[in-house]
mmCIF file of C-alpha atoms and ligand atoms in Angstrom:
data_model
loop_
_atom_site.group_PDB
_atom_site.id
_atom_site.type_symbol
_atom_site.label_atom_id
_atom_site.label_comp_id
_atom_site.label_asym_id
_atom_site.label_seq_id
_atom_site.Cartn_x
_atom_site.Cartn_y
_atom_site.Cartn_z
ATOM 1 C CA UNK A 1 -7.324 22.033 -1.216
ATOM 2 C CA UNK A 2 -9.787 21.404 1.341
ATOM 3 C CA UNK A 3 -12.195 19.456 0.917
ATOM 4 C CA UNK A 4 -10.591 15.523 0.070
ATOM 5 C CA UNK A 5 -12.292 11.680 -0.504
ATOM 6 C CA UNK A 6 -9.594 9.372 0.899
ATOM 7 C CA UNK A 7 -10.808 6.698 -1.805
ATOM 8 C CA UNK A 8 -9.716 3.051 0.235
ATOM 9 C CA UNK A 9 -7.714 5.122 3.577
ATOM 10 C CA UNK A 10 -9.877 1.389 5.941
ATOM 11 C CA UNK A 11 -6.895 0.403 4.057
ATOM 12 C CA UNK A 12 -3.459 0.239 5.693
ATOM 13 C CA UNK A 13 -1.609 3.203 3.835
ATOM 14 C CA UNK A 14 -4.997 4.983 3.926
ATOM 15 C CA UNK A 15 -5.574 5.168 7.127
ATOM 16 C CA UNK A 16 -1.874 6.465 7.322
ATOM 17 C CA UNK A 17 -2.676 9.062 5.337
ATOM 18 C CA UNK A 18 -6.102 9.809 7.118
ATOM 19 C CA UNK A 19 -3.934 10.043 10.839
ATOM 20 C CA UNK A 20 -1.200 12.046 8.554
ATOM 21 C CA UNK A 21 -2.942 14.234 6.866
ATOM 22 C CA UNK A 22 -5.444 15.476 10.005
ATOM 23 C CA UNK A 23 -2.570 15.956 12.145
ATOM 24 C CA UNK A 24 -1.259 18.512 9.798
ATOM 25 C CA UNK A 25 -3.939 20.441 8.335
ATOM 26 C CA UNK A 26 -6.694 22.496 10.463
ATOM 27 C CA UNK A 27 -8.971 23.154 7.850
ATOM 28 C CA UNK A 28 -8.811 20.252 6.291
ATOM 29 C CA UNK A 29 -12.227 17.646 5.545
ATOM 30 C CA UNK A 30 -11.555 14.316 5.018
ATOM 31 C CA UNK A 31 -13.868 11.798 3.351
ATOM 32 C CA UNK A 32 -13.631 8.061 3.822
ATOM 33 C CA UNK A 33 -14.722 6.104 0.711
ATOM 34 C CA UNK A 34 -14.421 2.679 1.024
ATOM 35 C CA UNK A 35 -15.636 -0.184 0.229
ATOM 36 C CA UNK A 36 -14.700 -2.445 3.212
ATOM 37 C CA UNK A 37 -12.901 -5.399 1.295
ATOM 38 C CA UNK A 38 -11.238 -7.781 3.480
ATOM 39 C CA UNK A 39 -8.118 -5.903 4.000
ATOM 40 C CA UNK A 40 -10.518 -2.318 4.355
ATOM 41 C CA UNK A 41 -10.622 -2.488 9.204
ATOM 42 C CA UNK A 42 -12.405 0.592 10.169
ATOM 43 C CA UNK A 43 -10.164 -0.106 13.423
ATOM 44 C CA UNK A 44 -7.674 0.902 11.076
ATOM 45 C CA UNK A 45 -9.806 5.147 11.967
ATOM 46 C CA UNK A 46 -10.173 4.587 15.238
ATOM 47 C CA UNK A 47 -7.825 7.364 16.749
ATOM 48 C CA UNK A 48 -9.733 9.681 14.203
ATOM 49 C CA UNK A 49 -13.843 8.622 14.520
ATOM 50 C CA UNK A 50 -15.146 11.144 16.685
ATOM 51 C CA UNK A 51 -12.776 13.763 14.545
ATOM 52 C CA UNK A 52 -15.881 16.040 13.032
ATOM 53 C CA UNK A 53 -12.572 16.889 10.255
ATOM 54 C CA UNK A 54 -13.849 13.399 9.229
ATOM 55 C CA UNK A 55 -16.238 11.144 7.922
ATOM 56 C CA UNK A 56 -16.686 7.239 6.810
ATOM 57 C CA UNK A 57 -18.943 6.428 3.049
ATOM 58 C CA UNK A 58 -19.582 2.988 3.179
ATOM 59 C CA UNK A 59 -18.905 2.289 -0.696
ATOM 60 C CA UNK A 60 -17.288 0.696 -3.980
ATOM 61 C CA UNK A 61 -15.288 2.620 -6.275
ATOM 62 C CA UNK A 62 -16.777 1.176 -9.040
ATOM 63 C CA UNK A 63 -20.237 2.803 -8.523
ATOM 64 C CA UNK A 64 -20.428 5.508 -10.301
ATOM 65 C CA UNK A 65 -23.812 7.101 -9.244
ATOM 66 C CA UNK A 66 -23.326 6.151 -5.278
ATOM 67 C CA UNK A 67 -19.101 8.464 -5.973
ATOM 68 C CA UNK A 68 -20.996 11.730 -7.753
ATOM 69 C CA UNK A 69 -23.142 11.622 -4.861
ATOM 70 C CA UNK A 70 -20.311 11.302 -2.140
ATOM 71 C CA UNK A 71 -18.518 13.978 -4.093
ATOM 72 C CA UNK A 72 -21.548 16.003 -3.658
ATOM 73 C CA UNK A 73 -22.698 15.674 -0.669
ATOM 74 C CA UNK A 74 -19.379 16.648 1.055
ATOM 75 C CA UNK A 75 -18.135 19.462 -1.916
ATOM 76 C CA UNK A 76 -14.890 17.633 -2.762
ATOM 77 C CA UNK A 77 -12.190 19.160 -5.055
ATOM 78 C CA UNK A 78 -9.694 16.061 -4.266
ATOM 79 C CA UNK A 79 -9.702 13.105 -4.571
ATOM 80 C CA UNK A 80 -6.853 10.751 -3.157
ATOM 81 C CA UNK A 81 -7.741 7.192 -4.218
ATOM 82 C CA UNK A 82 -5.850 4.380 -2.803
ATOM 83 C CA UNK A 83 -8.436 2.196 -3.166
ATOM 84 C CA UNK A 84 -7.622 -1.265 -4.379
ATOM 85 C CA UNK A 85 -6.398 -4.928 -4.575
ATOM 86 C CA UNK A 86 -3.064 -4.899 -3.216
ATOM 87 C CA UNK A 87 -1.406 -8.376 -2.655
ATOM 88 C CA UNK A 88 0.366 -10.275 -5.031
ATOM 89 C CA UNK A 89 0.016 -13.924 -4.365
ATOM 90 C CA UNK A 90 -4.264 -13.074 -4.275
ATOM 91 C CA UNK A 91 -3.923 -11.162 -7.854
ATOM 92 C CA UNK A 92 -2.316 -14.980 -8.966
ATOM 93 C CA UNK A 93 -4.608 -16.936 -7.440
ATOM 94 C CA UNK A 94 -7.953 -15.009 -8.624
ATOM 95 C CA UNK A 95 -6.519 -11.468 -10.206
ATOM 96 C CA UNK A 96 -10.601 -10.768 -11.285
ATOM 97 C CA UNK A 97 -11.668 -7.980 -8.374
ATOM 98 C CA UNK A 98 -8.334 -6.654 -9.279
ATOM 99 C CA UNK A 99 -9.030 -5.926 -12.325
ATOM 100 C CA UNK A 100 -12.479 -4.826 -11.312
ATOM 101 C CA UNK A 101 -10.914 -2.069 -9.289
ATOM 102 C CA UNK A 102 -8.315 -0.507 -10.463
ATOM 103 C CA UNK A 103 -8.910 -0.306 -14.013
ATOM 104 C CA UNK A 104 -12.994 0.103 -13.794
ATOM 105 C CA UNK A 105 -13.056 1.294 -10.915
ATOM 106 C CA UNK A 106 -10.338 4.032 -11.969
ATOM 107 C CA UNK A 107 -11.493 4.877 -15.145
ATOM 108 C CA UNK A 108 -15.161 5.809 -12.803
ATOM 109 C CA UNK A 109 -13.619 7.928 -10.504
ATOM 110 C CA UNK A 110 -11.959 10.037 -13.103
ATOM 111 C CA UNK A 111 -14.694 10.463 -15.165
ATOM 112 C CA UNK A 112 -16.895 11.802 -11.773
ATOM 113 C CA UNK A 113 -13.609 14.030 -11.121
ATOM 114 C CA UNK A 114 -13.687 14.936 -14.957
ATOM 115 C CA UNK A 115 -17.503 15.863 -14.158
ATOM 116 C CA UNK A 116 -17.651 17.533 -11.269
ATOM 117 C CA UNK A 117 -14.145 19.641 -12.005
ATOM 118 C CA UNK A 118 -12.290 18.594 -9.083
ATOM 119 C CA UNK A 119 -9.160 20.384 -8.302
ATOM 120 C CA UNK A 120 -7.213 17.622 -8.339
ATOM 121 C CA UNK A 121 -7.125 13.844 -8.485
ATOM 122 C CA UNK A 122 -3.942 12.111 -6.812
ATOM 123 C CA UNK A 123 -3.626 8.241 -8.080
ATOM 124 C CA UNK A 124 -1.547 5.915 -5.660
ATOM 125 C CA UNK A 125 1.308 3.379 -7.936
ATOM 126 C CA UNK A 126 3.758 1.340 -6.901
ATOM 127 C CA UNK A 127 7.155 0.565 -7.759
ATOM 128 C CA UNK A 128 5.531 -2.466 -8.493
ATOM 129 C CA UNK A 129 4.401 -0.907 -12.228
ATOM 130 C CA UNK A 130 7.559 -0.925 -13.274
ATOM 131 C CA UNK A 131 8.780 -5.158 -13.401
ATOM 132 C CA UNK A 132 11.764 -6.598 -12.274
ATOM 133 C CA UNK A 133 14.825 -4.339 -12.592
ATOM 134 C CA UNK A 134 18.076 -5.495 -13.056
ATOM 135 C CA UNK A 135 21.091 -4.621 -10.213
ATOM 136 C CA UNK A 136 23.058 -0.910 -10.788
ATOM 137 C CA UNK A 137 19.118 0.189 -12.104
ATOM 138 C CA UNK A 138 16.414 2.053 -10.488
ATOM 139 C CA UNK A 139 13.366 3.339 -12.300
ATOM 140 C CA UNK A 140 12.784 7.037 -12.852
ATOM 141 C CA UNK A 141 9.501 8.256 -13.520
ATOM 142 C CA UNK A 142 10.358 8.810 -17.973
ATOM 143 C CA UNK A 143 10.597 4.686 -17.826
ATOM 144 C CA UNK A 144 8.186 2.491 -19.412
ATOM 145 C CA UNK A 145 5.709 0.341 -17.044
ATOM 146 C CA UNK A 146 6.531 -2.800 -17.450
ATOM 147 C CA UNK A 147 4.375 -5.184 -14.987
ATOM 148 C CA UNK A 148 5.075 -8.647 -14.719
ATOM 149 C CA UNK A 149 2.062 -9.573 -11.682
ATOM 150 C CA UNK A 150 -2.131 -8.975 -12.357
ATOM 151 C CA UNK A 151 -1.401 -6.702 -9.048
ATOM 152 C CA UNK A 152 1.464 -4.600 -10.569
ATOM 153 C CA UNK A 153 -0.711 -4.624 -14.086
ATOM 154 C CA UNK A 154 -4.297 -3.552 -13.037
ATOM 155 C CA UNK A 155 -1.760 -0.913 -11.230
ATOM 156 C CA UNK A 156 0.634 -0.177 -14.318
ATOM 157 C CA UNK A 157 -3.381 0.083 -16.307
ATOM 158 C CA UNK A 158 -5.146 2.533 -13.794
ATOM 159 C CA UNK A 159 -1.344 4.433 -14.459
ATOM 160 C CA UNK A 160 -2.539 4.764 -18.077
ATOM 161 C CA UNK A 161 -5.917 5.539 -17.388
ATOM 162 C CA UNK A 162 -4.803 8.235 -15.062
ATOM 163 C CA UNK A 163 -2.529 10.228 -17.663
ATOM 164 C CA UNK A 164 -4.714 9.698 -20.831
ATOM 165 C CA UNK A 165 -7.228 11.675 -19.224
ATOM 166 C CA UNK A 166 -5.153 14.542 -17.983
ATOM 167 C CA UNK A 167 -4.306 14.796 -21.803
ATOM 168 C CA UNK A 168 -7.222 14.075 -23.303
ATOM 169 C CA UNK A 169 -8.960 16.038 -21.081
ATOM 170 C CA UNK A 170 -7.178 18.666 -18.978
ATOM 171 C CA UNK A 171 -8.085 16.551 -15.797
ATOM 172 C CA UNK A 172 -5.383 18.518 -13.651
ATOM 173 C CA UNK A 173 -3.600 15.083 -12.413
ATOM 174 C CA UNK A 174 -0.531 13.594 -9.860
ATOM 175 C CA UNK A 175 0.754 10.342 -9.291
ATOM 176 C CA UNK A 176 2.823 8.730 -6.798
ATOM 177 C CA UNK A 177 4.912 5.381 -7.206
ATOM 178 C CA UNK A 178 5.361 4.715 -4.176
ATOM 179 C CA UNK A 179 8.290 1.706 -3.179
ATOM 180 C CA UNK A 180 6.742 -0.897 0.352
ATOM 181 C CA UNK A 181 5.552 0.340 2.672
ATOM 182 C CA UNK A 182 5.882 -0.539 6.278
ATOM 183 C CA UNK A 183 4.430 0.681 9.648
ATOM 184 C CA UNK A 184 1.403 0.414 12.032
ATOM 185 C CA UNK A 185 -2.563 -1.667 10.617
ATOM 186 C CA UNK A 186 -0.636 -3.216 7.685
ATOM 187 C CA UNK A 187 -2.672 -6.438 6.750
ATOM 188 C CA UNK A 188 -1.035 -9.693 8.302
ATOM 189 C CA UNK A 189 -1.129 -10.492 4.599
ATOM 190 C CA UNK A 190 2.397 -8.806 3.261
ATOM 191 C CA UNK A 191 5.819 -9.694 3.964
ATOM 192 C CA UNK A 192 6.588 -7.778 7.058
ATOM 193 C CA UNK A 193 3.112 -7.907 9.222
ATOM 194 C CA UNK A 194 3.017 -11.917 8.268
ATOM 195 C CA UNK A 195 6.840 -12.063 9.578
ATOM 196 C CA UNK A 196 6.262 -10.590 12.919
ATOM 197 C CA UNK A 197 3.087 -11.858 13.623
ATOM 198 C CA UNK A 198 4.472 -15.651 12.725
ATOM 199 C CA UNK A 199 7.580 -14.350 14.576
ATOM 200 C CA UNK A 200 5.760 -13.424 18.120
ATOM 201 C CA UNK A 201 3.893 -16.901 17.951
ATOM 202 C CA UNK A 202 7.022 -18.552 17.469
ATOM 203 C CA UNK A 203 5.438 -19.947 14.567
ATOM 204 C CA UNK A 204 7.525 -20.381 10.991
ATOM 205 C CA UNK A 205 8.499 -17.504 8.478
ATOM 206 C CA UNK A 206 7.726 -18.753 5.056
ATOM 207 C CA UNK A 207 10.384 -17.661 2.459
ATOM 208 C CA UNK A 208 9.771 -17.495 -1.229
ATOM 209 C CA UNK A 209 12.895 -19.647 -3.277
ATOM 210 C CA UNK A 210 16.398 -17.905 -1.681
ATOM 211 C CA UNK A 211 14.631 -14.821 -0.257
ATOM 212 C CA UNK A 212 17.251 -12.403 -2.242
ATOM 213 C CA UNK A 213 14.798 -10.644 -3.388
ATOM 214 C CA UNK A 214 15.081 -6.760 -2.987
ATOM 215 C CA UNK A 215 12.923 -3.697 -2.306
ATOM 216 C CA UNK A 216 12.758 -1.138 -0.803
ATOM 217 C CA UNK A 217 10.842 -0.919 2.379
ATOM 218 C CA UNK A 218 10.046 2.304 3.710
ATOM 219 C CA UNK A 219 8.061 3.964 6.382
ATOM 220 C CA UNK A 220 4.665 4.413 5.385
ATOM 221 C CA UNK A 221 3.545 7.516 7.220
ATOM 222 C CA UNK A 222 7.050 8.758 6.134
ATOM 223 C CA UNK A 223 5.382 8.138 2.181
ATOM 224 C CA UNK A 224 2.396 10.039 3.785
ATOM 225 C CA UNK A 225 4.709 13.081 3.904
ATOM 226 C CA UNK A 226 5.504 12.672 0.525
ATOM 227 C CA UNK A 227 2.304 11.400 -1.311
ATOM 228 C CA UNK A 228 0.847 14.570 0.870
ATOM 229 C CA UNK A 229 4.005 17.358 -0.411
ATOM 230 C CA UNK A 230 2.844 15.498 -4.362
ATOM 231 C CA UNK A 231 -0.111 18.001 -3.585
ATOM 232 C CA UNK A 232 0.791 20.826 -2.512
ATOM 233 C CA UNK A 233 3.666 20.999 -4.487
ATOM 234 C CA UNK A 234 3.852 19.097 -6.906
ATOM 235 C CA UNK A 235 3.354 19.452 -11.228
ATOM 236 C CA UNK A 236 -0.299 18.298 -12.772
ATOM 237 C CA UNK A 237 0.602 16.199 -15.245
ATOM 238 C CA UNK A 238 3.713 14.448 -13.565
ATOM 239 C CA UNK A 239 4.125 10.788 -11.775
ATOM 240 C CA UNK A 240 6.961 11.139 -8.905
ATOM 241 C CA UNK A 241 9.082 8.016 -7.236
ATOM 242 C CA UNK A 242 8.544 7.762 -3.472
ATOM 243 C CA UNK A 243 11.177 5.437 -1.357
ATOM 244 C CA UNK A 244 14.095 5.575 0.212
ATOM 245 C CA UNK A 245 16.909 4.885 -2.375
ATOM 246 C CA UNK A 246 17.622 1.681 0.036
ATOM 247 C CA UNK A 247 17.578 -1.700 -1.196
ATOM 248 C CA UNK A 248 17.332 -4.343 1.246
ATOM 249 C CA UNK A 249 17.337 -8.552 0.617
ATOM 250 C CA UNK A 250 14.600 -9.335 1.742
ATOM 251 C CA UNK A 251 16.718 -12.009 4.412
ATOM 252 C CA UNK A 252 18.641 -8.845 5.487
ATOM 253 C CA UNK A 253 14.495 -7.639 6.455
ATOM 254 C CA UNK A 254 13.969 -10.566 8.961
ATOM 255 C CA UNK A 255 17.085 -10.252 10.505
ATOM 256 C CA UNK A 256 16.408 -7.788 11.208
ATOM 257 C CA UNK A 257 12.908 -7.969 12.058
ATOM 258 C CA UNK A 258 14.089 -11.410 13.870
ATOM 259 C CA UNK A 259 15.942 -10.158 16.148
ATOM 260 C CA UNK A 260 14.262 -6.976 17.075
ATOM 261 C CA UNK A 261 11.411 -9.638 17.931
ATOM 262 C CA UNK A 262 14.377 -11.710 20.496
ATOM 263 C CA UNK A 263 13.468 -14.550 18.173
ATOM 264 C CA UNK A 264 16.566 -16.859 16.625
ATOM 265 C CA UNK A 265 16.838 -17.839 12.451
ATOM 266 C CA UNK A 266 15.524 -21.399 12.939
ATOM 267 C CA UNK A 267 11.662 -19.737 12.512
ATOM 268 C CA UNK A 268 13.117 -18.769 9.036
ATOM 269 C CA UNK A 269 11.569 -21.414 6.132
ATOM 270 C CA UNK A 270 12.341 -21.675 2.188
ATOM 271 C CA UNK A 271 8.955 -21.901 0.758
ATOM 272 C CA UNK A 272 7.883 -22.689 -3.583
ATOM 273 C CA UNK A 273 8.758 -19.440 -4.708
ATOM 274 C CA UNK A 274 6.199 -17.122 -6.117
ATOM 275 C CA UNK A 275 6.012 -17.428 -9.522
ATOM 276 C CA UNK A 276 6.778 -14.635 -11.378
ATOM 277 C CA UNK A 277 8.413 -13.578 -8.575
ATOM 278 C CA UNK A 278 9.446 -9.996 -9.169
ATOM 279 C CA UNK A 279 13.282 -9.836 -8.015
ATOM 280 C CA UNK A 280 14.521 -6.187 -7.330
ATOM 281 C CA UNK A 281 12.577 -3.382 -7.508
ATOM 282 C CA UNK A 282 14.387 0.157 -7.087
ATOM 283 C CA UNK A 283 13.416 4.008 -7.406
ATOM 284 C CA UNK A 284 15.804 6.677 -8.798
ATOM 285 C CA UNK A 285 14.047 9.524 -6.002
ATOM 286 C CA UNK A 286 16.217 12.229 -7.122
ATOM 287 C CA UNK A 287 12.646 14.008 -8.191
ATOM 288 C CA UNK A 288 10.887 13.711 -5.068
ATOM 289 C CA UNK A 289 13.689 14.967 -2.620
ATOM 290 C CA UNK A 290 14.234 17.666 -5.514
ATOM 291 C CA UNK A 291 10.471 19.051 -3.915
ATOM 292 C CA UNK A 292 12.365 19.238 -0.273
ATOM 293 C CA UNK A 293 11.274 15.278 0.266
ATOM 294 C CA UNK A 294 13.327 12.138 2.374
ATOM 295 C CA UNK A 295 12.401 10.176 4.691
ATOM 296 C CA UNK A 296 12.940 10.330 8.037
ATOM 297 C CA UNK A 297 13.436 6.587 8.733
ATOM 298 C CA UNK A 298 16.496 4.476 7.114
ATOM 299 C CA UNK A 299 15.197 1.037 6.137
ATOM 300 C CA UNK A 300 16.453 -1.347 9.775
ATOM 301 C CA UNK A 301 14.365 1.871 11.496
ATOM 302 C CA UNK A 302 10.999 1.455 9.737
ATOM 303 C CA UNK A 303 11.427 -2.327 10.090
ATOM 304 C CA UNK A 304 12.333 -1.644 13.709
ATOM 305 C CA UNK A 305 9.259 0.573 14.784
ATOM 306 C CA UNK A 306 6.775 -2.022 12.412
ATOM 307 C CA UNK A 307 7.953 -5.371 15.078
ATOM 308 C CA UNK A 308 6.842 -2.707 17.965
ATOM 309 C CA UNK A 309 4.579 -2.148 16.929
ATOM 310 C CA UNK A 310 3.469 -5.189 16.100
ATOM 311 C CA UNK A 311 4.994 -6.474 19.150
ATOM 312 C CA UNK A 312 2.157 -3.859 20.804
ATOM 313 C CA UNK A 313 -1.668 -4.148 19.179
ATOM 314 C CA UNK A 314 -2.503 -7.932 19.061
ATOM 315 C CA UNK A 315 -5.868 -6.411 19.488
ATOM 316 C CA UNK A 316 -5.424 -5.280 16.214
ATOM 317 C CA UNK A 317 -3.565 -8.557 13.967
ATOM 318 C CA UNK A 318 -5.413 -11.340 15.996
ATOM 319 C CA UNK A 319 -9.471 -11.050 15.606
ATOM 320 C CA UNK A 320 -7.553 -10.172 11.758
ATOM 321 C CA UNK A 321 -5.337 -13.781 11.990
ATOM 322 C CA UNK A 322 -7.898 -15.977 13.987
ATOM 323 C CA UNK A 323 -10.448 -15.075 10.992
ATOM 324 C CA UNK A 324 -11.224 -15.638 7.314
ATOM 325 C CA UNK A 325 -7.037 -14.728 7.489
ATOM 326 C CA UNK A 326 -6.610 -19.036 8.437
ATOM 327 C CA UNK A 327 -8.600 -20.315 4.842
ATOM 328 C CA UNK A 328 -6.434 -17.986 3.041
ATOM 329 C CA UNK A 329 -3.717 -19.240 5.012
ATOM 330 C CA UNK A 330 -3.940 -22.907 4.055
ATOM 331 C CA UNK A 331 -4.211 -22.299 0.875
ATOM 332 C CA UNK A 332 -1.522 -19.478 0.352
ATOM 333 C CA UNK A 333 1.667 -21.761 2.887
ATOM 334 C CA UNK A 334 -0.113 -25.121 4.015
ATOM 335 C CA UNK A 335 1.724 -26.793 0.861
ATOM 336 C CA UNK A 336 4.693 -24.988 0.633
ATOM 337 C CA UNK A 337 5.471 -25.084 4.269
ATOM 338 C CA UNK A 338 4.069 -29.242 4.375
ATOM 339 C CA UNK A 339 7.423 -29.416 2.348
ATOM 340 C CA UNK A 340 9.956 -26.985 3.705
ATOM 341 C CA UNK A 341 12.029 -28.254 5.917
ATOM 342 C CA UNK A 342 13.203 -26.780 8.392
ATOM 343 C CA UNK A 343 16.616 -24.959 8.338
ATOM 344 C CA UNK A 344 19.523 -25.874 10.154
HETATM 345 P P1 NAD B 1 -5.228 -2.235 1.753
HETATM 346 O O1 NAD B 1 -5.731 -3.569 0.754
HETATM 347 O O2 NAD B 1 -4.612 -2.519 2.934
HETATM 348 O O3 NAD B 1 -6.421 -1.467 1.450
HETATM 349 C C1 NAD B 1 -6.997 -1.258 0.624
HETATM 350 C C2 NAD B 1 -8.559 -0.631 1.007
HETATM 351 O O4 NAD B 1 -8.808 -0.476 -0.878
HETATM 352 C C3 NAD B 1 -9.270 -1.313 1.500
HETATM 353 O O5 NAD B 1 -10.346 -0.527 3.087
HETATM 354 C C4 NAD B 1 -10.541 -1.919 0.805
HETATM 355 O O6 NAD B 1 -11.303 -2.187 1.009
HETATM 356 C C5 NAD B 1 -10.666 -0.541 -0.521
HETATM 357 N N1 NAD B 1 -10.970 -0.537 -1.473
HETATM 358 C C6 NAD B 1 -10.553 -2.755 -2.129
HETATM 359 N N2 NAD B 1 -11.902 -2.432 -2.981
HETATM 360 C C7 NAD B 1 -12.151 -1.648 -3.211
HETATM 361 C C8 NAD B 1 -13.740 -0.224 -3.853
HETATM 362 N N3 NAD B 1 -13.855 -1.458 -4.801
HETATM 363 N N4 NAD B 1 -13.594 0.585 -4.123
HETATM 364 C C9 NAD B 1 -13.790 0.746 -2.686
HETATM 365 N N5 NAD B 1 -12.598 0.672 -1.678
HETATM 366 C C10 NAD B 1 -12.221 -0.484 -2.134
HETATM 367 O O7 NAD B 1 -3.826 -1.413 0.132
HETATM 368 P P2 NAD B 1 -2.946 -0.923 0.960
HETATM 369 O O8 NAD B 1 -1.324 -1.373 1.152
HETATM 370 O O9 NAD B 1 -3.144 0.319 1.751
HETATM 371 O O10 NAD B 1 -2.420 0.337 -0.771
HETATM 372 C C11 NAD B 1 -3.152 1.347 -0.692
HETATM 373 C C12 NAD B 1 -2.380 1.928 -2.646
HETATM 374 O O11 NAD B 1 -1.337 1.407 -2.526
HETATM 375 C C13 NAD B 1 -3.075 1.117 -3.364
HETATM 376 O O12 NAD B 1 -3.699 1.616 -4.464
HETATM 377 C C14 NAD B 1 -2.289 -0.044 -3.706
HETATM 378 O O13 NAD B 1 -1.815 -0.925 -4.259
HETATM 379 C C15 NAD B 1 -0.508 1.110 -3.441
HETATM 380 N N6 NAD B 1 0.402 0.903 -3.053
HETATM 381 C C16 NAD B 1 0.446 0.037 -1.551
HETATM 382 C C17 NAD B 1 1.348 -0.319 -1.286
HETATM 383 C C18 NAD B 1 2.557 -0.610 0.128
HETATM 384 O O14 NAD B 1 3.365 -0.914 0.448
HETATM 385 N N7 NAD B 1 0.802 -1.840 0.510
HETATM 386 C C19 NAD B 1 3.285 0.318 -2.107
HETATM 387 C C20 NAD B 1 2.831 1.185 -3.221
HETATM 388 C C21 NAD B 1 1.462 1.106 -3.628
HETATM 389 P P1 TYD B 2 5.168 -8.577 -0.120
HETATM 390 O O1 TYD B 2 4.842 -7.682 0.934
HETATM 391 O O2 TYD B 2 4.189 -9.494 -0.439
HETATM 392 O O3 TYD B 2 4.930 -7.061 -0.947
HETATM 393 P P2 TYD B 2 5.654 -7.213 -2.792
HETATM 394 O O4 TYD B 2 5.418 -8.529 -3.243
HETATM 395 O O5 TYD B 2 4.374 -6.805 -3.467
HETATM 396 O O6 TYD B 2 6.424 -6.203 -2.346
HETATM 397 O O7 TYD B 2 6.611 -9.149 -0.601
HETATM 398 C C1 TYD B 2 7.273 -8.662 -0.384
HETATM 399 C C2 TYD B 2 8.897 -9.026 -0.371
HETATM 400 O O8 TYD B 2 8.534 -10.971 0.477
HETATM 401 C C3 TYD B 2 9.234 -10.492 -1.606
HETATM 402 O O9 TYD B 2 9.958 -10.529 -2.423
HETATM 403 C C4 TYD B 2 8.134 -11.924 -2.021
HETATM 404 C C5 TYD B 2 8.375 -12.267 0.211
HETATM 405 N N1 TYD B 2 8.311 -12.861 0.537
HETATM 406 C C6 TYD B 2 8.047 -14.101 0.736
HETATM 407 O O10 TYD B 2 9.619 -14.050 0.657
HETATM 408 N N2 TYD B 2 6.918 -14.589 1.573
HETATM 409 C C7 TYD B 2 5.456 -14.689 2.066
HETATM 410 O O11 TYD B 2 4.638 -15.215 3.043
HETATM 411 C C8 TYD B 2 5.512 -12.433 1.346
HETATM 412 C C9 TYD B 2 3.617 -12.862 1.657
HETATM 413 C C10 TYD B 2 6.535 -12.126 0.749
#
């Protein structure tokens, strides 16, 4: 493995993965292939833009001709597919692009990988494919998928296609299912960067429902390290969960964040809940730890480090929040926040 196509590499996790791989593997070439949707941002790749081992191609993963041309032009042997529409709330507003990119786009990449005989196709998936997990249980890779949002359903569909290409055509695939990532370059629609940047500006934090939903917040670089390990040592045809094994209530995450940024709890606003909101995700990570990986950051360390990054990098997020994001924010939160009373 030497020439890797990182689809969706201008997004949050993809860009962190590019930084990670170039810092760890001197002999790798990384080609980012990205459509640059609202979530794709070349600022995320500024630290590597002059690296001769890196190149950027703007393209849609649904465009088979362009995908195959790029694979040939760069002599690609491995695809790591991060490209997706990734935000649950947007998938509730309008699922169309989610289905297009994750279902048809993944199919296109698989067909191209098969036709060109690539060494590996790796799919970046999510713990959300397992659906809501009752207390006391953690999802294993062998569990059936049970997605409940259009986003999660689009990701589960992609996983099923990847698995089908392995079984039917013998395509050498691997899948990783990560829990909630946090860290540098996360678009401020997701909970942690939204809350961090709102808190910095002393704006209310819109907490869905009672805020007692549970997520496994993991530091993005830990996730990237585990993906690299699966590329090196994972068994073809297998799925690997990647998380912390530690679940955190949203309100606890918010308290850590507010303390870190020195902001008061009175910024918390309980607003109308997300429809179909999954209450709890929890991953059994025995399989990836058996490969020799464990997270370097506890959830609290990850939240504190993320808060520091947003405090120190206003240049990155302020232009996003001052752009089209404003219309999204009003559509998603305007009525919710106007209806919510300030917390006592
Ligand atoms: P993101 O929204 O920040 O980035 C997605 C990237 O994909 C963007 O650069 C966008 O321009 C690109 N893209 C979208 N549609 C495309 C298309 N049709 N063709 C080419 N590029 C396209 O997402 P993220 O948070 O970095 O997530 C990356 C991947 O990891 C996704 O597959 C997501 O489902 C998965 N994942 C995310 C998390 C998380 O906590 N963020 C957790 C587990 C898994
Ligand atoms: P999010 O970052 O959207 O990730 P996901 O829903 O994919 O896990 O949300 C994380 C948690 O925070 C989730 O339980 C929903 C909640 N949340 C809020 O309470 N308010 C918000 O404004 C957002 C975006 C999320």
